[in-house]
mmCIF file of C-alpha atoms in Angstrom:
data_model
loop_
_atom_site.group_PDB
_atom_site.id
_atom_site.type_symbol
_atom_site.label_atom_id
_atom_site.label_comp_id
_atom_site.label_asym_id
_atom_site.label_seq_id
_atom_site.Cartn_x
_atom_site.Cartn_y
_atom_site.Cartn_z
ATOM 1 C CA MET L 9 0.746 18.924 18.303
ATOM 2 C CA THR L 10 4.367 17.646 19.510
ATOM 3 C CA GLU L 11 7.645 17.089 18.070
ATOM 4 C CA MET L 12 8.814 14.124 18.033
ATOM 5 C CA ASP L 13 12.081 13.564 19.059
ATOM 6 C CA GLU L 14 15.482 12.045 16.435
ATOM 7 C CA SER L 15 15.486 9.065 17.347
ATOM 8 C CA ASP L 16 12.253 8.441 17.650
ATOM 9 C CA ARG L 17 12.185 9.951 13.822
ATOM 10 C CA LYS L 18 15.100 7.642 12.671
ATOM 11 C CA GLN L 19 13.229 4.103 14.518
ATOM 12 C CA LEU L 20 10.129 5.450 12.561
ATOM 13 C CA GLN L 21 11.560 5.722 9.113
ATOM 14 C CA GLU L 22 14.105 2.157 9.676
ATOM 15 C CA ASP L 23 10.672 1.108 10.972
ATOM 16 C CA ASP L 24 9.084 1.865 7.523
ATOM 17 C CA THR L 25 11.764 0.749 4.852
ATOM 18 C CA GLU L 26 10.087 -1.736 3.393
ATOM 19 C CA LEU L 27 7.134 -0.290 3.110
ATOM 20 C CA LYS L 28 8.738 3.051 1.032
ATOM 21 C CA GLU L 29 11.057 0.361 -0.989
ATOM 22 C CA GLN L 30 7.505 -1.124 -2.232
ATOM 23 C CA LEU L 31 5.556 2.208 -2.797
ATOM 24 C CA ASP L 32 8.856 3.316 -5.213
ATOM 25 C CA LEU L 33 8.677 0.336 -7.060
ATOM 26 C CA ILE L 34 4.716 0.437 -7.235
ATOM 27 C CA ILE L 35 5.814 4.378 -8.336
ATOM 28 C CA GLN L 36 8.061 3.139 -11.035
ATOM 29 C CA GLY L 37 5.594 0.926 -12.624
ATOM 30 C CA TYR L 38 3.499 3.802 -12.717
ATOM 31 C CA GLN L 39 5.896 5.862 -14.028
ATOM 32 C CA ASN L 40 6.985 3.566 -16.187
ATOM 33 C CA ARG L 41 3.810 2.163 -17.572
ATOM 34 C CA TYR L 42 2.569 6.118 -18.176
ATOM 35 C CA LYS L 43 5.844 7.025 -20.295
ATOM 36 C CA LYS L 44 4.386 4.715 -22.489
ATOM 37 C CA TYR L 45 0.872 4.950 -22.774
ATOM 38 C CA ALA L 46 -1.120 6.956 -25.637
ATOM 39 C CA GLY L 47 -4.531 7.309 -24.503
ATOM 40 C CA GLY L 48 -5.821 10.290 -21.929
ATOM 41 C CA LEU L 49 -5.059 11.092 -18.653
ATOM 42 C CA ASN L 50 -8.375 9.076 -17.090
ATOM 43 C CA ASP L 51 -8.365 6.322 -19.259
ATOM 44 C CA PHE L 52 -4.841 5.122 -17.776
ATOM 45 C CA TRP L 53 -5.144 6.307 -14.417
ATOM 46 C CA ARG L 54 -8.471 3.832 -14.514
ATOM 47 C CA SER L 55 -6.108 1.302 -16.004
ATOM 48 C CA PHE L 56 -3.430 1.607 -13.661
ATOM 49 C CA MET L 57 -6.688 1.648 -10.841
ATOM 50 C CA GLN L 58 -7.976 -2.097 -12.337
ATOM 51 C CA ASP L 59 -4.007 -3.342 -12.400
ATOM 52 C CA LEU L 60 -3.358 -1.935 -8.429
ATOM 53 C CA ASP L 61 -6.383 -3.842 -7.604
ATOM 54 C CA GLY L 62 -5.294 -7.224 -8.252
ATOM 55 C CA ILE L 63 -2.556 -6.789 -5.831
ATOM 56 C CA LEU L 64 -4.543 -4.058 -3.122
ATOM 57 C CA PRO L 65 -7.825 -5.091 -1.194
ATOM 58 C CA GLU L 66 -10.484 -2.530 -1.930
ATOM 59 C CA LEU L 67 -10.494 0.089 0.920
ATOM 60 C CA MET L 68 -13.194 -0.132 2.686
ATOM 61 C CA PRO L 69 -14.802 2.994 4.881
ATOM 62 C CA GLU L 70 -12.925 2.460 7.786
ATOM 63 C CA ASP L 71 -9.747 2.154 5.735
ATOM 64 C CA ARG L 72 -10.275 5.983 4.797
ATOM 65 C CA CYS L 73 -11.647 7.243 7.784
ATOM 66 C CA ASN L 74 -9.723 9.957 8.587
ATOM 67 C CA ARG L 75 -10.022 13.440 10.510
ATOM 68 C CA TYR L 76 -12.465 14.747 8.277
ATOM 69 C CA CYS L 77 -15.585 11.350 9.718
ATOM 70 C CA LEU L 78 -14.759 11.903 13.609
ATOM 71 C CA SER L 79 -14.757 14.821 15.907
ATOM 72 C CA GLU L 80 -11.547 16.769 16.285
ATOM 73 C CA ASN L 81 -11.617 14.816 19.800
ATOM 74 C CA ASP L 82 -12.696 11.091 18.452
ATOM 75 C CA TYR L 83 -10.005 11.453 16.156
ATOM 76 C CA TYR L 84 -7.283 12.258 18.536
ATOM 77 C CA ASN L 85 -7.890 9.491 20.909
ATOM 78 C CA LEU L 86 -8.264 6.903 18.060
ATOM 79 C CA ASP L 87 -6.588 4.440 19.422
ATOM 80 C CA ILE L 88 -6.750 1.601 16.159
ATOM 81 C CA THR L 89 -3.214 0.497 17.199
ATOM 82 C CA GLU L 90 -3.117 -3.979 16.843
ATOM 83 C CA GLU L 91 -3.372 -3.579 20.810
ATOM 84 C CA SER L 92 -6.549 -1.922 20.700
ATOM 85 C CA GLU L 93 -10.115 -4.114 20.575
ATOM 86 C CA ILE L 94 -10.929 -2.127 16.768
ATOM 87 C CA GLY L 95 -7.522 -2.322 15.796
ATOM 88 C CA ARG L 96 -7.490 -5.919 16.335
ATOM 89 C CA GLU L 97 -10.492 -5.941 14.429
ATOM 90 C CA TRP L 98 -9.475 -3.488 11.667
ATOM 91 C CA HIS L 99 -6.001 -5.106 11.152
ATOM 92 C CA ASP L 100 -8.037 -9.443 11.067
ATOM 93 C CA LEU L 101 -10.077 -8.303 8.284
ATOM 94 C CA ARG L 102 -7.501 -6.457 6.563
ATOM 95 C CA MET L 103 -5.414 -9.204 6.537
ATOM 96 C CA THR L 104 -7.910 -11.287 5.452
ATOM 97 C CA ARG L 105 -9.398 -8.917 2.212
ATOM 98 C CA GLU L 106 -5.362 -8.885 1.404
ATOM 99 C CA LYS L 107 -4.824 -12.418 1.357
ATOM 100 C CA GLU L 108 -8.012 -13.534 -0.524
ATOM 101 C CA VAL L 109 -6.446 -10.838 -2.638
ATOM 102 C CA LEU L 110 -3.675 -12.606 -3.402
ATOM 103 C CA ALA L 111 -4.626 -16.140 -3.636
ATOM 104 C CA LYS L 112 -6.727 -14.474 -6.407
ATOM 105 C CA GLY L 113 -3.841 -13.315 -7.947
ATOM 106 C CA ASN L 114 -1.426 -16.662 -7.451
ATOM 107 C CA TYR L 115 0.541 -14.822 -5.100
ATOM 108 C CA SER L 116 0.585 -16.839 -1.897
ATOM 109 C CA GLY L 117 2.964 -17.084 0.423
ATOM 110 C CA LEU L 118 5.184 -14.209 -1.294
ATOM 111 C CA ASP L 119 7.039 -11.387 -0.032
ATOM 112 C CA PHE L 120 5.000 -8.103 -1.791
ATOM 113 C CA ILE L 121 7.638 -7.234 -2.897
ATOM 114 C CA ASP L 122 7.993 -10.245 -4.806
ATOM 115 C CA VAL L 123 4.807 -9.836 -5.679
ATOM 116 C CA ILE L 124 4.940 -6.196 -6.894
ATOM 117 C CA HIS L 125 7.804 -7.580 -9.520
ATOM 118 C CA ARG L 126 6.025 -10.413 -10.820
ATOM 119 C CA HIS L 127 2.629 -7.825 -11.131
ATOM 120 C CA PHE L 128 4.123 -5.620 -12.694
ATOM 121 C CA ALA L 129 6.608 -7.009 -14.421
ATOM 122 C CA ASP L 130 5.403 -5.396 -18.138
ATOM 123 C CA SER L 131 5.996 -1.746 -16.529
ATOM 124 C CA LEU L 132 9.135 -2.576 -14.373
ATOM 125 C CA GLY L 133 11.435 -4.107 -16.939
ATOM 126 C CA SER L 134 14.109 -6.586 -16.982
ATOM 127 C CA GLU L 135 16.540 -4.782 -13.749
ATOM 128 C CA SER L 136 13.365 -4.919 -12.011
ATOM 129 C CA SER L 137 12.705 -8.402 -13.362
ATOM 130 C CA ASP L 138 11.069 -11.413 -11.198
ATOM 131 C CA PRO L 139 13.784 -12.238 -8.678
ATOM 132 C CA LEU L 140 12.545 -16.150 -8.262
ATOM 133 C CA GLU L 141 12.802 -16.080 -11.933
ATOM 134 C CA ASN L 142 16.610 -15.202 -11.167
ATOM 135 C CA SER L 143 17.012 -17.568 -8.588
#
C-alpha cells in the first residue's frame, strides 16, 4: 500500500468534513441517550439501531462488501467510483433507498444534518435543537 501525500490527505479530510459533522452529531445523540438509558446494553443498542433505521436505509449485501467477500486481487482492483458502471449502479440504488427512507420520515428535501437534528432532537438537547425552527 502506498502512502498518501500530505496535500491529498488534507483534500480528503476537507471533502469529508460534512460527513464527519454528521457522524459526530449522531454519536453525540447516541452518547446522550445512553447516559439516560436505564435498561440493558442489548436493549439500548437494538432501540438505537431501530431509531437510526428512520434516517438511514438498510445496508444491503453490496453495501457490506469488503475485502473478506472478494478475493484480494478483486478487492484491490474493484472500481466503485461513480464513474464506473458498477459504481453508478450502486450509487443510484443507494440514493433511491436513502430518498425512500427520508420520505417515509417526512424529511424529504432537508439537508442531512437538519434531518439528524430533527430525528434526534430528544437526545441532542436544546443546544442542538432543530435549526429550522430557530430561523
